[in-house]
GROMACS .gro file of C-alpha atoms in nm:
model
  384
    1MET     CA    1  -2.735   0.322   2.132
    2SER     CA    2  -2.882   0.127   1.839
    3SER     CA    3  -2.995  -0.225   1.869
    4GLU     CA    4  -2.979  -0.290   1.498
    5THR     CA    5  -2.701  -0.473   1.330
    6PRO     CA    6  -2.470  -0.307   1.091
    7GLU     CA    7  -2.641  -0.498   0.810
    8ALA     CA    8  -2.993  -0.389   0.924
    9LYS     CA    9  -2.876  -0.022   0.955
   10ALA     CA   10  -2.728  -0.041   0.604
   11SER     CA   11  -3.043  -0.194   0.469
   12ARG     CA   12  -3.266   0.074   0.611
   13ALA     CA   13  -3.037   0.346   0.480
   14SER     CA   14  -3.055   0.207   0.136
   15ARG     CA   15  -3.434   0.187   0.145
   16LYS     CA   16  -3.444   0.573   0.251
   17ASP     CA   17  -3.214   0.670  -0.027
   18ASP     CA   18  -3.402   0.444  -0.267
   19HIS     CA   19  -3.734   0.615  -0.194
   20VAL     CA   20  -3.590   0.957  -0.270
   21ARG     CA   21  -3.421   0.846  -0.599
   22LEU     CA   22  -3.729   0.674  -0.725
   23ALA     CA   23  -3.959   0.955  -0.607
   24SER     CA   24  -3.744   1.201  -0.799
   25ALA     CA   25  -3.742   0.994  -1.096
   26GLN     CA   26  -4.128   0.994  -1.104
   27GLN     CA   27  -4.118   1.364  -1.082
   28THR     CA   28  -3.895   1.398  -1.395
   29GLU     CA   29  -4.126   1.181  -1.612
   30GLY     CA   30  -4.329   1.493  -1.709
   31PRO     CA   31  -4.696   1.589  -1.638
   32ARG     CA   32  -4.957   1.330  -1.561
   33ARG     CA   33  -5.330   1.376  -1.581
   34SER     CA   34  -5.508   1.353  -1.244
   35ASP     CA   35  -5.833   1.426  -1.076
   36PHE     CA   36  -5.722   1.788  -1.034
   37ASP     CA   37  -5.768   1.812  -1.408
   38ASP     CA   38  -6.117   1.691  -1.373
   39LEU     CA   39  -6.229   1.978  -1.146
   40GLU     CA   40  -6.316   2.316  -1.295
   41PHE     CA   41  -6.444   2.649  -1.151
   42VAL     CA   42  -6.756   2.810  -1.303
   43HIS     CA   43  -6.620   3.141  -1.416
   44HIS     CA   44  -6.809   3.448  -1.297
   45ALA     CA   45  -6.624   3.743  -1.466
   46LEU     CA   46  -6.764   4.017  -1.231
   47SER     CA   47  -6.719   3.842  -0.901
   48GLY     CA   48  -6.343   3.893  -0.835
   49THR     CA   49  -6.182   4.103  -0.579
   50SER     CA   50  -5.834   4.273  -0.526
   51PRO     CA   51  -5.523   4.085  -0.432
   52GLU     CA   52  -5.460   4.351  -0.185
   53ARG     CA   53  -5.778   4.240  -0.004
   54VAL     CA   54  -5.665   3.867   0.015
   55ASP     CA   55  -5.531   3.721   0.337
   56LEU     CA   56  -5.355   3.392   0.263
   57SER     CA   57  -5.331   3.303   0.634
   58VAL     CA   58  -5.530   3.001   0.749
   59ASP     CA   59  -5.697   2.922   1.083
   60LEU     CA   60  -5.656   2.569   1.183
   61GLY     CA   61  -5.795   2.604   1.533
   62ASP     CA   62  -5.480   2.525   1.729
   63TRP     CA   63  -5.253   2.713   1.491
   64THR     CA   64  -5.255   2.989   1.237
   65TRP     CA   65  -5.032   2.934   0.936
   66PRO     CA   66  -4.923   3.222   0.707
   67THR     CA   67  -4.998   3.039   0.381
   68PRO     CA   68  -5.249   2.765   0.287
   69PHE     CA   69  -4.979   2.531   0.168
   70TYR     CA   70  -4.699   2.359   0.350
   71VAL     CA   71  -4.391   2.130   0.304
   72ASN     CA   72  -4.520   1.770   0.356
   73GLY     CA   73  -4.328   1.496   0.515
   74MET     CA   74  -4.079   1.334   0.291
   75THR     CA   75  -3.760   1.192   0.421
   76GLY     CA   76  -3.463   1.186   0.662
   77GLY     CA   77  -3.215   0.944   0.835
   78THR     CA   78  -2.919   0.924   0.606
   79GLU     CA   79  -2.647   1.152   0.488
   80THR     CA   80  -2.816   1.214   0.158
   81THR     CA   81  -3.155   1.286   0.307
   82ALA     CA   82  -3.026   1.497   0.593
   83LYS     CA   83  -2.907   1.745   0.325
   84ILE     CA   84  -3.247   1.741   0.174
   85ASN     CA   85  -3.414   1.810   0.516
   86ARG     CA   86  -3.148   2.093   0.568
   87ASP     CA   87  -3.237   2.257   0.242
   88LEU     CA   88  -3.614   2.232   0.304
   89ALA     CA   89  -3.570   2.371   0.649
   90ILE     CA   90  -3.374   2.663   0.524
   91ALA     CA   91  -3.647   2.747   0.263
   92ALA     CA   92  -3.918   2.698   0.527
   93ALA     CA   93  -3.742   2.938   0.769
   94GLU     CA   94  -3.713   3.188   0.492
   95THR     CA   95  -4.064   3.178   0.377
   96GLY     CA   96  -4.262   3.088   0.689
   97LEU     CA   97  -4.396   2.772   0.556
   98PRO     CA   98  -4.487   2.492   0.807
   99MET     CA   99  -4.282   2.196   0.745
  100ALA     CA  100  -4.305   1.805   0.813
  101CYS     CA  101  -4.029   1.554   0.810
  102GLY     CA  102  -4.026   1.198   0.696
  103SER     CA  103  -4.068   0.903   0.921
  104MET     CA  104  -3.849   0.930   1.233
  105SER     CA  105  -3.857   0.557   1.319
  106VAL     CA  106  -3.485   0.534   1.227
  107ALA     CA  107  -3.394   0.811   1.442
  108LEU     CA  108  -3.559   0.636   1.748
  109ASP     CA  109  -3.364   0.316   1.671
  110ASP     CA  110  -3.036   0.472   1.585
  111ALA     CA  111  -2.895   0.787   1.747
  112GLU     CA  112  -2.654   0.859   1.441
  113ALA     CA  113  -2.955   0.872   1.210
  114ALA     CA  114  -3.121   1.141   1.428
  115LYS     CA  115  -2.903   1.399   1.284
  116GLY     CA  116  -3.085   1.375   0.966
  117PHE     CA  117  -3.390   1.509   1.145
  118THR     CA  118  -3.249   1.741   1.412
  119VAL     CA  119  -3.094   1.946   1.136
  120ILE     CA  120  -3.449   2.081   1.060
  121ARG     CA  121  -3.471   2.252   1.400
  122GLU     CA  122  -3.117   2.363   1.375
  123GLU     CA  123  -3.190   2.547   1.051
  124ASN     CA  124  -3.557   2.640   1.139
  125PRO     CA  125  -3.555   2.709   1.520
  126HIS     CA  126  -3.874   2.913   1.535
  127GLY     CA  127  -4.083   2.768   1.245
  128PHE     CA  128  -4.378   2.535   1.254
  129VAL     CA  129  -4.235   2.172   1.243
  130MET     CA  130  -4.411   1.841   1.239
  131GLY     CA  131  -4.263   1.512   1.345
  132ASN     CA  132  -4.348   1.191   1.169
  133LEU     CA  133  -4.407   0.831   1.264
  134GLY     CA  134  -4.572   0.536   1.106
  135ALA     CA  135  -4.854   0.337   1.241
  136GLY     CA  136  -4.747   0.054   1.469
  137ARG     CA  137  -4.520   0.261   1.688
  138SER     CA  138  -4.594   0.312   2.053
  139ALA     CA  139  -4.722   0.608   2.246
  140ASP     CA  140  -4.373   0.638   2.401
  141ASP     CA  141  -4.217   0.645   2.061
  142ALA     CA  142  -4.450   0.927   1.969
  143ARG     CA  143  -4.338   1.135   2.285
  144ARG     CA  144  -3.970   1.061   2.190
  145ALA     CA  145  -4.020   1.180   1.836
  146VAL     CA  146  -4.192   1.496   1.952
  147GLU     CA  147  -3.907   1.573   2.199
  148LEU     CA  148  -3.623   1.489   1.953
  149LEU     CA  149  -3.763   1.753   1.701
  150GLU     CA  150  -3.918   1.988   1.944
  151ALA     CA  151  -4.213   1.926   1.724
  152ASP     CA  152  -4.530   2.142   1.714
  153ALA     CA  153  -4.739   1.848   1.592
  154LEU     CA  154  -4.695   1.493   1.502
  155GLN     CA  155  -4.791   1.333   1.177
  156LEU     CA  156  -4.885   0.962   1.197
  157HIS     CA  157  -4.873   0.798   0.860
  158ILE     CA  158  -5.080   0.500   0.774
  159ASN     CA  159  -4.948   0.313   0.470
  160PRO     CA  160  -5.106  -0.030   0.441
  161VAL     CA  161  -5.076  -0.033   0.050
  162GLN     CA  162  -4.709   0.056   0.082
  163GLU     CA  163  -4.652  -0.200   0.349
  164THR     CA  164  -4.826  -0.462   0.147
  165ALA     CA  165  -4.573  -0.427  -0.152
  166MET     CA  166  -4.261  -0.335   0.052
  167PRO     CA  167  -4.036  -0.638   0.079
  168GLU     CA  168  -3.958  -0.552   0.441
  169GLY     CA  169  -4.322  -0.443   0.527
  170THR     CA  170  -4.569  -0.560   0.774
  171ARG     CA  171  -4.897  -0.716   0.644
  172ASP     CA  172  -5.084  -0.722   0.983
  173PHE     CA  173  -5.279  -0.406   1.026
  174SER     CA  174  -5.509  -0.550   1.288
  175THR     CA  175  -5.371  -0.332   1.588
  176TRP     CA  176  -5.326   0.009   1.392
  177LEU     CA  177  -5.645   0.162   1.501
  178SER     CA  178  -5.604   0.092   1.867
  179GLY     CA  179  -5.241   0.184   1.842
  180LEU     CA  180  -5.342   0.520   1.700
  181GLU     CA  181  -5.587   0.584   1.972
  182ASP     CA  182  -5.314   0.520   2.232
  183ILE     CA  183  -5.089   0.776   2.073
  184VAL     CA  184  -5.363   1.038   2.022
  185ALA     CA  185  -5.438   1.013   2.388
  186ALA     CA  186  -5.078   1.025   2.507
  187CYS     CA  187  -4.905   1.261   2.257
  188PRO     CA  188  -4.814   1.599   2.414
  189VAL     CA  189  -4.871   1.776   2.076
  190PRO     CA  190  -5.170   1.750   1.832
  191VAL     CA  191  -5.159   1.444   1.595
  192VAL     CA  192  -5.207   1.473   1.226
  193VAL     CA  193  -5.311   1.130   1.064
  194LYS     CA  194  -5.209   1.107   0.711
  195GLU     CA  195  -5.202   0.843   0.431
  196VAL     CA  196  -4.903   0.820   0.197
  197GLY     CA  197  -5.085   0.868  -0.138
  198PHE     CA  198  -5.383   0.631  -0.135
  199GLY     CA  199  -5.638   0.835   0.039
  200LEU     CA  200  -5.858   0.842   0.352
  201SER     CA  201  -6.202   0.715   0.284
  202ARG     CA  202  -6.529   0.845   0.434
  203ARG     CA  203  -6.527   0.539   0.658
  204THR     CA  204  -6.176   0.588   0.762
  205LEU     CA  205  -6.213   0.955   0.851
  206SER     CA  206  -6.522   0.859   1.069
  207LEU     CA  207  -6.320   0.600   1.242
  208LEU     CA  208  -6.050   0.862   1.315
  209ALA     CA  209  -6.297   1.102   1.441
  210GLY     CA  210  -6.420   0.830   1.692
  211ILE     CA  211  -6.084   0.778   1.848
  212GLY     CA  212  -6.042   1.152   1.902
  213VAL     CA  213  -5.835   1.247   1.592
  214ARG     CA  214  -5.879   1.627   1.504
  215PHE     CA  215  -5.634   1.657   1.212
  216ALA     CA  216  -5.624   1.437   0.911
  217ASP     CA  217  -5.437   1.472   0.585
  218VAL     CA  218  -5.628   1.270   0.317
  219SER     CA  219  -5.312   1.224   0.114
  220GLY     CA  220  -5.459   1.101  -0.212
  221ALA     CA  221  -5.343   0.927  -0.516
  222GLY     CA  222  -5.194   1.115  -0.802
  223GLY     CA  223  -4.845   1.216  -0.646
  224THR     CA  224  -4.549   1.014  -0.550
  225ASP     CA  225  -4.660   0.648  -0.604
  226PHE     CA  226  -4.523   0.441  -0.323
  227LEU     CA  227  -4.659   0.132  -0.456
  228ARG     CA  228  -4.453   0.180  -0.764
  229ILE     CA  229  -4.157   0.258  -0.565
  230GLU     CA  230  -4.182  -0.056  -0.375
  231ASN     CA  231  -4.254  -0.250  -0.679
  232ASP     CA  232  -3.935  -0.115  -0.841
  233ARG     CA  233  -3.739  -0.212  -0.530
  234ALA     CA  234  -3.899  -0.550  -0.487
  235GLY     CA  235  -3.789  -0.744  -0.791
  236ALA     CA  236  -3.980  -1.069  -0.801
  237SER     CA  237  -4.224  -0.962  -0.531
  238ASP     CA  238  -4.441  -0.754  -0.759
  239PHE     CA  239  -4.764  -0.590  -0.665
  240SER     CA  240  -4.816  -0.398  -0.971
  241MET     CA  241  -5.150  -0.549  -1.006
  242LEU     CA  242  -5.261  -0.281  -0.741
  243THR     CA  243  -5.169   0.002  -0.990
  244GLY     CA  244  -5.418   0.270  -0.953
  245PHE     CA  245  -5.552   0.154  -0.613
  246GLY     CA  246  -5.693   0.425  -0.373
  247GLN     CA  247  -5.862   0.756  -0.409
  248SER     CA  248  -5.739   1.096  -0.500
  249ALA     CA  249  -5.722   1.391  -0.257
  250LEU     CA  250  -6.010   1.575  -0.420
  251ALA     CA  251  -6.214   1.250  -0.414
  252CYS     CA  252  -6.144   1.199  -0.049
  253LEU     CA  253  -6.241   1.578   0.026
  254LEU     CA  254  -6.571   1.558  -0.166
  255ASP     CA  255  -6.647   1.230   0.017
  256ALA     CA  256  -6.556   1.346   0.364
  257PRO     CA  257  -6.818   1.266   0.641
  258PRO     CA  258  -7.009   1.555   0.794
  259GLU     CA  259  -6.801   1.551   1.125
  260TRP     CA  260  -6.504   1.662   0.911
  261THR     CA  261  -6.673   1.942   0.710
  262THR     CA  262  -6.858   2.254   0.777
  263ALA     CA  263  -7.070   2.206   1.093
  264ALA     CA  264  -7.241   2.521   1.200
  265ASP     CA  265  -7.571   2.329   1.254
  266THR     CA  266  -7.421   2.034   1.453
  267GLY     CA  267  -7.252   2.212   1.753
  268ASP     CA  268  -6.925   2.071   1.636
  269ALA     CA  269  -6.801   2.410   1.492
  270ASN     CA  270  -6.591   2.709   1.581
  271ALA     CA  271  -6.716   3.068   1.594
  272ASP     CA  272  -6.705   3.086   1.205
  273GLY     CA  273  -6.915   2.781   1.159
  274VAL     CA  274  -6.625   2.567   1.048
  275SER     CA  275  -6.586   2.211   1.183
  276SER     CA  276  -6.342   2.200   1.467
  277ARG     CA  277  -6.190   1.900   1.302
  278VAL     CA  278  -5.940   1.990   1.032
  279LEU     CA  279  -5.896   1.832   0.692
  280LEU     CA  280  -5.568   1.875   0.510
  281ALA     CA  281  -5.496   1.749   0.157
  282SER     CA  282  -5.195   1.633  -0.030
  283GLY     CA  283  -5.106   1.409  -0.323
  284GLY     CA  284  -5.004   1.515  -0.656
  285VAL     CA  285  -5.021   1.910  -0.590
  286ARG     CA  286  -4.831   2.056  -0.890
  287ASN     CA  287  -4.901   2.421  -0.879
  288PRO     CA  288  -5.108   2.704  -0.705
  289TYR     CA  289  -5.411   2.621  -0.898
  290ASP     CA  290  -5.420   2.264  -0.754
  291VAL     CA  291  -5.376   2.428  -0.404
  292VAL     CA  292  -5.685   2.641  -0.468
  293LYS     CA  293  -5.893   2.340  -0.602
  294ALA     CA  294  -5.822   2.130  -0.284
  295LEU     CA  295  -5.918   2.433  -0.062
  296ALA     CA  296  -6.237   2.481  -0.251
  297CYS     CA  297  -6.318   2.113  -0.191
  298GLY     CA  298  -6.274   2.162   0.183
  299ALA     CA  299  -5.922   2.135   0.270
  300ARG     CA  300  -5.806   2.390   0.530
  301ALA     CA  301  -5.445   2.371   0.399
  302VAL     CA  302  -5.268   2.177   0.136
  303GLY     CA  303  -4.936   1.971   0.169
  304VAL     CA  304  -4.676   1.964  -0.116
  305ALA     CA  305  -4.400   1.709  -0.139
  306GLY     CA  306  -4.282   1.597  -0.478
  307THR     CA  307  -4.272   1.947  -0.639
  308PHE     CA  308  -4.071   2.096  -0.358
  309LEU     CA  309  -3.849   1.782  -0.331
  310GLN     CA  310  -3.757   1.817  -0.692
  311THR     CA  311  -3.686   2.179  -0.672
  312VAL     CA  312  -3.436   2.159  -0.376
  313LEU     CA  313  -3.276   1.865  -0.559
  314ASP     CA  314  -3.229   2.071  -0.874
  315HIS     CA  315  -3.182   2.431  -0.731
  316GLY     CA  316  -3.120   2.404  -0.366
  317PRO     CA  317  -3.291   2.606  -0.093
  318ASP     CA  318  -3.256   2.927  -0.287
  319GLY     CA  319  -3.467   2.772  -0.569
  320LEU     CA  320  -3.730   2.660  -0.335
  321VAL     CA  321  -3.759   3.008  -0.171
  322GLU     CA  322  -3.803   3.164  -0.520
  323LEU     CA  323  -4.064   2.904  -0.606
  324VAL     CA  324  -4.258   2.954  -0.281
  325ARG     CA  325  -4.267   3.328  -0.324
  326THR     CA  326  -4.400   3.281  -0.676
  327TRP     CA  327  -4.669   3.043  -0.551
  328GLN     CA  328  -4.767   3.278  -0.288
  329THR     CA  329  -4.813   3.563  -0.533
  330GLN     CA  330  -5.005   3.329  -0.787
  331THR     CA  331  -5.214   3.196  -0.500
  332SER     CA  332  -5.321   3.551  -0.400
  333ALA     CA  333  -5.397   3.624  -0.771
  334LEU     CA  334  -5.619   3.312  -0.796
  335PHE     CA  335  -5.803   3.405  -0.479
  336ALA     CA  336  -5.885   3.751  -0.624
  337LEU     CA  337  -5.991   3.602  -0.970
  338LEU     CA  338  -6.241   3.368  -0.774
  339GLY     CA  339  -6.365   3.654  -0.535
  340ALA     CA  340  -6.214   3.478  -0.216
  341GLU     CA  341  -6.067   3.710   0.030
  342ARG     CA  342  -5.985   3.419   0.257
  343SER     CA  343  -5.939   3.042   0.192
  344THR     CA  344  -6.272   2.948   0.352
  345ASP     CA  345  -6.447   3.169   0.091
  346LEU     CA  346  -6.348   2.919  -0.178
  347THR     CA  347  -6.588   2.660  -0.035
  348GLY     CA  348  -6.869   2.870  -0.176
  349THR     CA  349  -6.745   2.866  -0.524
  350ASP     CA  350  -6.923   2.681  -0.804
  351LEU     CA  351  -6.742   2.358  -0.907
  352LEU     CA  352  -6.778   2.128  -1.205
  353THR     CA  353  -6.674   1.780  -1.161
  354ARG     CA  354  -6.594   1.585  -1.488
  355GLY     CA  355  -6.417   1.273  -1.585
  356ARG     CA  356  -6.305   1.013  -1.327
  357LEU     CA  357  -6.364   1.253  -1.047
  358GLY     CA  358  -6.710   1.315  -1.150
  359GLU     CA  359  -6.778   0.937  -1.192
  360PHE     CA  360  -6.641   0.871  -0.845
  361ALA     CA  361  -6.868   1.163  -0.706
  362ARG     CA  362  -7.177   1.012  -0.856
  363LEU     CA  363  -7.101   0.655  -0.756
  364ARG     CA  364  -7.060   0.769  -0.402
  365GLY     CA  365  -7.393   0.966  -0.399
  366ILE     CA  366  -7.225   1.309  -0.397
  367ASP     CA  367  -7.457   1.580  -0.543
  368VAL     CA  368  -7.246   1.724  -0.816
  369THR     CA  369  -7.529   1.954  -0.932
  370ALA     CA  370  -7.525   2.112  -0.589
  371LEU     CA  371  -7.155   2.170  -0.617
  372SER     CA  372  -7.207   2.369  -0.936
  373HIS     CA  373  -7.463   2.586  -0.784
  374ARG     CA  374  -7.292   2.693  -0.440
  375THR     CA  375  -7.301   3.066  -0.518
  376ASP     CA  376  -7.695   3.046  -0.564
  377VAL     CA  377  -7.713   2.899  -0.214
  378LEU     CA  378  -7.517   3.181  -0.075
  379SER     CA  379  -7.700   3.437  -0.258
  380ARG     CA  380  -8.023   3.309  -0.120
  381ARG     CA  381  -7.890   3.316   0.234
  382ASN     CA  382  -7.765   3.661   0.200
  383GLN     CA  383  -8.119   3.777   0.078
  384LEU     CA  384  -8.276   3.631   0.396
   0.00000   0.00000   0.00000
């Protein structure tokens, strides 16, 4: 039984629906330049392979997913968002894509709202599903969320920028790290810590590794802008001064600390020499080429939200199934073009970092010249 007043429930439902409406409006504004446009592959015309030799499955240690991209957490908890989750789940079940839901806090506080999340398991009983809670919830809440959704993993989102701008938000972040540590220790399934579009810095990723986090979604800037969404909702309480705050997914991937990247020489690696910690990426992923770029920068899989949300809003689950099939075909073709039979092969491709992304890399001490000569390194290793 909910302890919320009818007014509080109505306010929370309005906020959930506002988020979807405003996120959709951002998607319909047309293309925006992002850091994905500042990353290029050096083209080697005779280094390709056959699409028939490409394997799109990705090994994440605890799991193997059939594709290197997945449906990232979006929404849930109202009648409108329940339909969105239903359509997303239908498409995920049909295509085999892993899927996350939006924040389940409302479902823990209001049994009626839980239907907006349980519909995911009803439509996708055998698929890989991730629950979702925000920082500040308890370890017991995490267990309840996993149980409610029969979740295979739990996303824990950290959103201090959004909370700062949100009229109803908290601005005390002092206990978030210790709270995350409690949840990671107690949660019955693996925990994926993610941002909501402002990026996980090198320092943040090191802190997460220190408390036992093994999965992190850097969720960088460039996609759905929750700062802007909250500013649009806030009226007089305007934090538009923070526009552009945070780092992109590609910037976070290139800047990730050693404990999150290839670690064959540190002992913190699996049999293939890949770090036992798993970096995921999301934030402004528009097409399969963006997916491939994120994989080349070290992501093991890539989350997609806005593009998939707009597709189900415009064309329903059948439209999303068609889009996913197209993305799978195009991703295989891009792998073949770049000579990659597996996603991990992309981390040996030559990358040119230009523009804003290149400036970030240089300011952070990242060797952009080495990134553009990775095939030379592999060639020398193969000759030894």
